[in-house]
Amino acid sequence: MDITLSKSRIEEAAREAYSNAASLTGGANADYIPFLANIDPKLFGLSVMLPDGTAFNFGDTGYKFGIESISKVPTAILAMRQHSPAGVLQKIGADATGLPFNSIFAILLENDHPSTPLVNAGAISACSMIDPKGDSDAKWKAITDNITDLCGSAPELIDELYKSESATNFNNRAITWLLKNYDRIYDDPDMSLDLYTRQCSLGVTSAQLAAMAATIAAGGVNPLTGRQVFSREIAPKITTLIATVGFYQHTGDWLYTSGIPAKSGVGGGVLGVLPGVLGIAAFAPPLDSAGNSVKAQAAVKYFMQSLGLGVMNGDRVSITG
Ligand code: GLN
């Protein structure tokens, strides 16, 4: 079927999605990272960006929150840019774990495969893959430059979050050394873990994440800068990873009910990609039991349902002025 949507209809759906989800009260801030426990739980923002750069922003869309696991998306893209999608498949894999993001059990079950760059294990592996090897500063620059290119503006390290996370990341230290044991760390293990922890501590706004999502939706062309950030073949690969594991053990339920591949972070962010159509991002700190933002999920779902959109629908969607 052909679906034609006007920009004003999309804006209206986003506004309604925002006001509808704003009254929800469930969930709780992540508290295993002490800094996150103290973020104002009432913050809430929703941002949509179209491939032509048109943006719709509602609520706290200029607030810089911890990107957390959403950072796994840009770094997977960077690993694909540097080593090709086939290289990432071979060194990390592309399977859903069906288990929580920080699962050690998942590594033991597939000891030759961390299995996807979008869970902690595979993301630490991805950080180890980033070139130039052995040079922490240059790797960090490559990681943050890539995020800047995808967002069209720079992220900002939240120093307190980085310290808070570094002081408490014992589980991730265990993951890193277990991966090292299985030859799935491709650089210095401590450096790889530190880069992962630091990238999770970057502050971004929902408006920036919507631009990143729109860049993926537009096949690698950033709508704000017009730059081809990554080659077109990477877009379906990263969207596949997002679709299969973006919400961890709840990914199937999420895709089934929302119709949009999306990635969450324990900072309260959600980034959704509707290929060829739009990027969406929402942020609200209180999380459900799997670590996914309650309000952000509700808002994105409402938006998709109200416009009758779904990545599996097989519809051709055009947007008019
Ligand atoms: N930095 C967090 C961690 O490693 C990210 C987890 C997440 O956002 N799901 O535990």
PDB file of N, CA and C and ligand atoms in Angstrom, residues 32-33 67-70 72 101-102 120 165 172 196-197 200 248 263-267 291, ligand 1:
ATOM      1  N   TYR A  32      22.049   1.123  39.570  1.00  0.00           N
ATOM      2  CA  TYR A  32      23.322   0.397  39.713  1.00  0.00           C
ATOM      3  C   TYR A  32      24.499   1.275  39.274  1.00  0.00           C
ATOM      4  N   ILE A  33      24.189   2.378  38.560  1.00  0.00           N
ATOM      5  CA  ILE A  33      25.181   3.426  38.297  1.00  0.00           C
ATOM      6  C   ILE A  33      24.703   4.617  39.128  1.00  0.00           C
ATOM      7  N   ILE A  67      24.111   8.738  27.256  1.00  0.00           N
ATOM      8  CA  ILE A  67      23.734   7.951  26.071  1.00  0.00           C
ATOM      9  C   ILE A  67      23.693   6.456  26.388  1.00  0.00           C
ATOM     10  N   GLU A  68      24.549   6.022  27.310  1.00  0.00           N
ATOM     11  CA  GLU A  68      24.636   4.620  27.756  1.00  0.00           C
ATOM     12  C   GLU A  68      24.632   3.655  26.560  1.00  0.00           C
ATOM     13  N   SER A  69      23.743   2.664  26.583  1.00  0.00           N
ATOM     14  CA  SER A  69      23.856   1.600  25.576  1.00  0.00           C
ATOM     15  C   SER A  69      23.533   2.048  24.157  1.00  0.00           C
ATOM     16  N   ILE A  70      22.954   3.227  24.007  1.00  0.00           N
ATOM     17  CA  ILE A  70      22.703   3.694  22.630  1.00  0.00           C
ATOM     18  C   ILE A  70      24.041   3.983  21.946  1.00  0.00           C
ATOM     19  N   LYS A  72      26.319   2.009  21.728  1.00  0.00           N
ATOM     20  CA  LYS A  72      26.721   0.772  21.037  1.00  0.00           C
ATOM     21  C   LYS A  72      26.393   0.864  19.548  1.00  0.00           C
ATOM     22  N   PHE A 101      21.299  -7.221  29.021  1.00  0.00           N
ATOM     23  CA  PHE A 101      22.423  -6.589  28.307  1.00  0.00           C
ATOM     24  C   PHE A 101      23.787  -6.937  28.892  1.00  0.00           C
ATOM     25  N   ASN A 102      23.800  -7.236  30.211  1.00  0.00           N
ATOM     26  CA  ASN A 102      25.094  -7.455  30.875  1.00  0.00           C
ATOM     27  C   ASN A 102      25.315  -8.933  31.202  1.00  0.00           C
ATOM     28  N   ASN A 120      26.532  -5.600  26.065  1.00  0.00           N
ATOM     29  CA  ASN A 120      27.796  -5.155  26.664  1.00  0.00           C
ATOM     30  C   ASN A 120      29.008  -5.916  26.119  1.00  0.00           C
ATOM     31  N   GLU A 165      30.453   5.427  36.817  1.00  0.00           N
ATOM     32  CA  GLU A 165      30.367   4.148  36.111  1.00  0.00           C
ATOM     33  C   GLU A 165      31.687   3.362  36.216  1.00  0.00           C
ATOM     34  N   ASN A 172      31.146  -5.546  34.146  1.00  0.00           N
ATOM     35  CA  ASN A 172      31.744  -5.346  32.823  1.00  0.00           C
ATOM     36  C   ASN A 172      33.227  -5.729  32.808  1.00  0.00           C
ATOM     37  N   TYR A 196      34.717   1.779  26.297  1.00  0.00           N
ATOM     38  CA  TYR A 196      33.292   1.444  26.369  1.00  0.00           C
ATOM     39  C   TYR A 196      32.606   2.258  27.474  1.00  0.00           C
ATOM     40  N   THR A 197      33.228   2.276  28.662  1.00  0.00           N
ATOM     41  CA  THR A 197      32.641   2.986  29.803  1.00  0.00           C
ATOM     42  C   THR A 197      32.527   4.478  29.497  1.00  0.00           C
ATOM     43  N   CYS A 200      29.738   5.258  26.998  1.00  0.00           N
ATOM     44  CA  CYS A 200      28.425   5.181  27.663  1.00  0.00           C
ATOM     45  C   CYS A 200      28.141   6.452  28.464  1.00  0.00           C
ATOM     46  N   TYR A 248      17.114  -5.922  24.149  1.00  0.00           N
ATOM     47  CA  TYR A 248      17.581  -7.106  24.883  1.00  0.00           C
ATOM     48  C   TYR A 248      16.535  -8.220  24.912  1.00  0.00           C
ATOM     49  N   LYS A 263      16.717   1.116  19.782  1.00  0.00           N
ATOM     50  CA  LYS A 263      17.769   0.785  20.758  1.00  0.00           C
ATOM     51  C   LYS A 263      17.570   1.636  21.995  1.00  0.00           C
ATOM     52  N   SER A 264      17.702   0.993  23.155  1.00  0.00           N
ATOM     53  CA  SER A 264      17.512   1.714  24.415  1.00  0.00           C
ATOM     54  C   SER A 264      18.828   1.871  25.166  1.00  0.00           C
ATOM     55  N   GLY A 265      18.815   2.744  26.166  1.00  0.00           N
ATOM     56  CA  GLY A 265      19.954   2.900  27.076  1.00  0.00           C
ATOM     57  C   GLY A 265      19.436   3.129  28.478  1.00  0.00           C
ATOM     58  N   VAL A 266      20.235   2.730  29.498  1.00  0.00           N
ATOM     59  CA  VAL A 266      19.756   2.877  30.874  1.00  0.00           C
ATOM     60  C   VAL A 266      19.745   4.334  31.355  1.00  0.00           C
ATOM     61  N   GLY A 267      20.252   5.245  30.533  1.00  0.00           N
ATOM     62  CA  GLY A 267      20.102   6.678  30.829  1.00  0.00           C
ATOM     63  C   GLY A 267      18.675   7.143  30.552  1.00  0.00           C
ATOM     64  N   GLY A 291      15.365  -2.507  31.765  1.00  0.00           N
ATOM     65  CA  GLY A 291      16.250  -1.363  31.585  1.00  0.00           C
ATOM     66  C   GLY A 291      15.854  -0.471  30.424  1.00  0.00           C
TER      67      GLY A 291
HETATM   68  N1  GLN B   1      26.974   1.506  30.703  1.00  0.00           N
HETATM   69  C1  GLN B   1      25.885   0.619  30.955  1.00  0.00           C
HETATM   70  C2  GLN B   1      26.411  -0.750  31.330  1.00  0.00           C
HETATM   71  O1  GLN B   1      27.399  -1.145  30.796  1.00  0.00           O
HETATM   72  C3  GLN B   1      25.022   0.546  29.729  1.00  0.00           C
HETATM   73  C4  GLN B   1      23.859  -0.429  29.858  1.00  0.00           C
HETATM   74  C5  GLN B   1      22.620  -0.020  29.115  1.00  0.00           C
HETATM   75  O2  GLN B   1      22.383   1.145  28.792  1.00  0.00           O
HETATM   76  N2  GLN B   1      21.726  -0.972  28.904  1.00  0.00           N
HETATM   77  O3  GLN B   1      25.885  -1.427  32.173  1.00  0.00           O
END
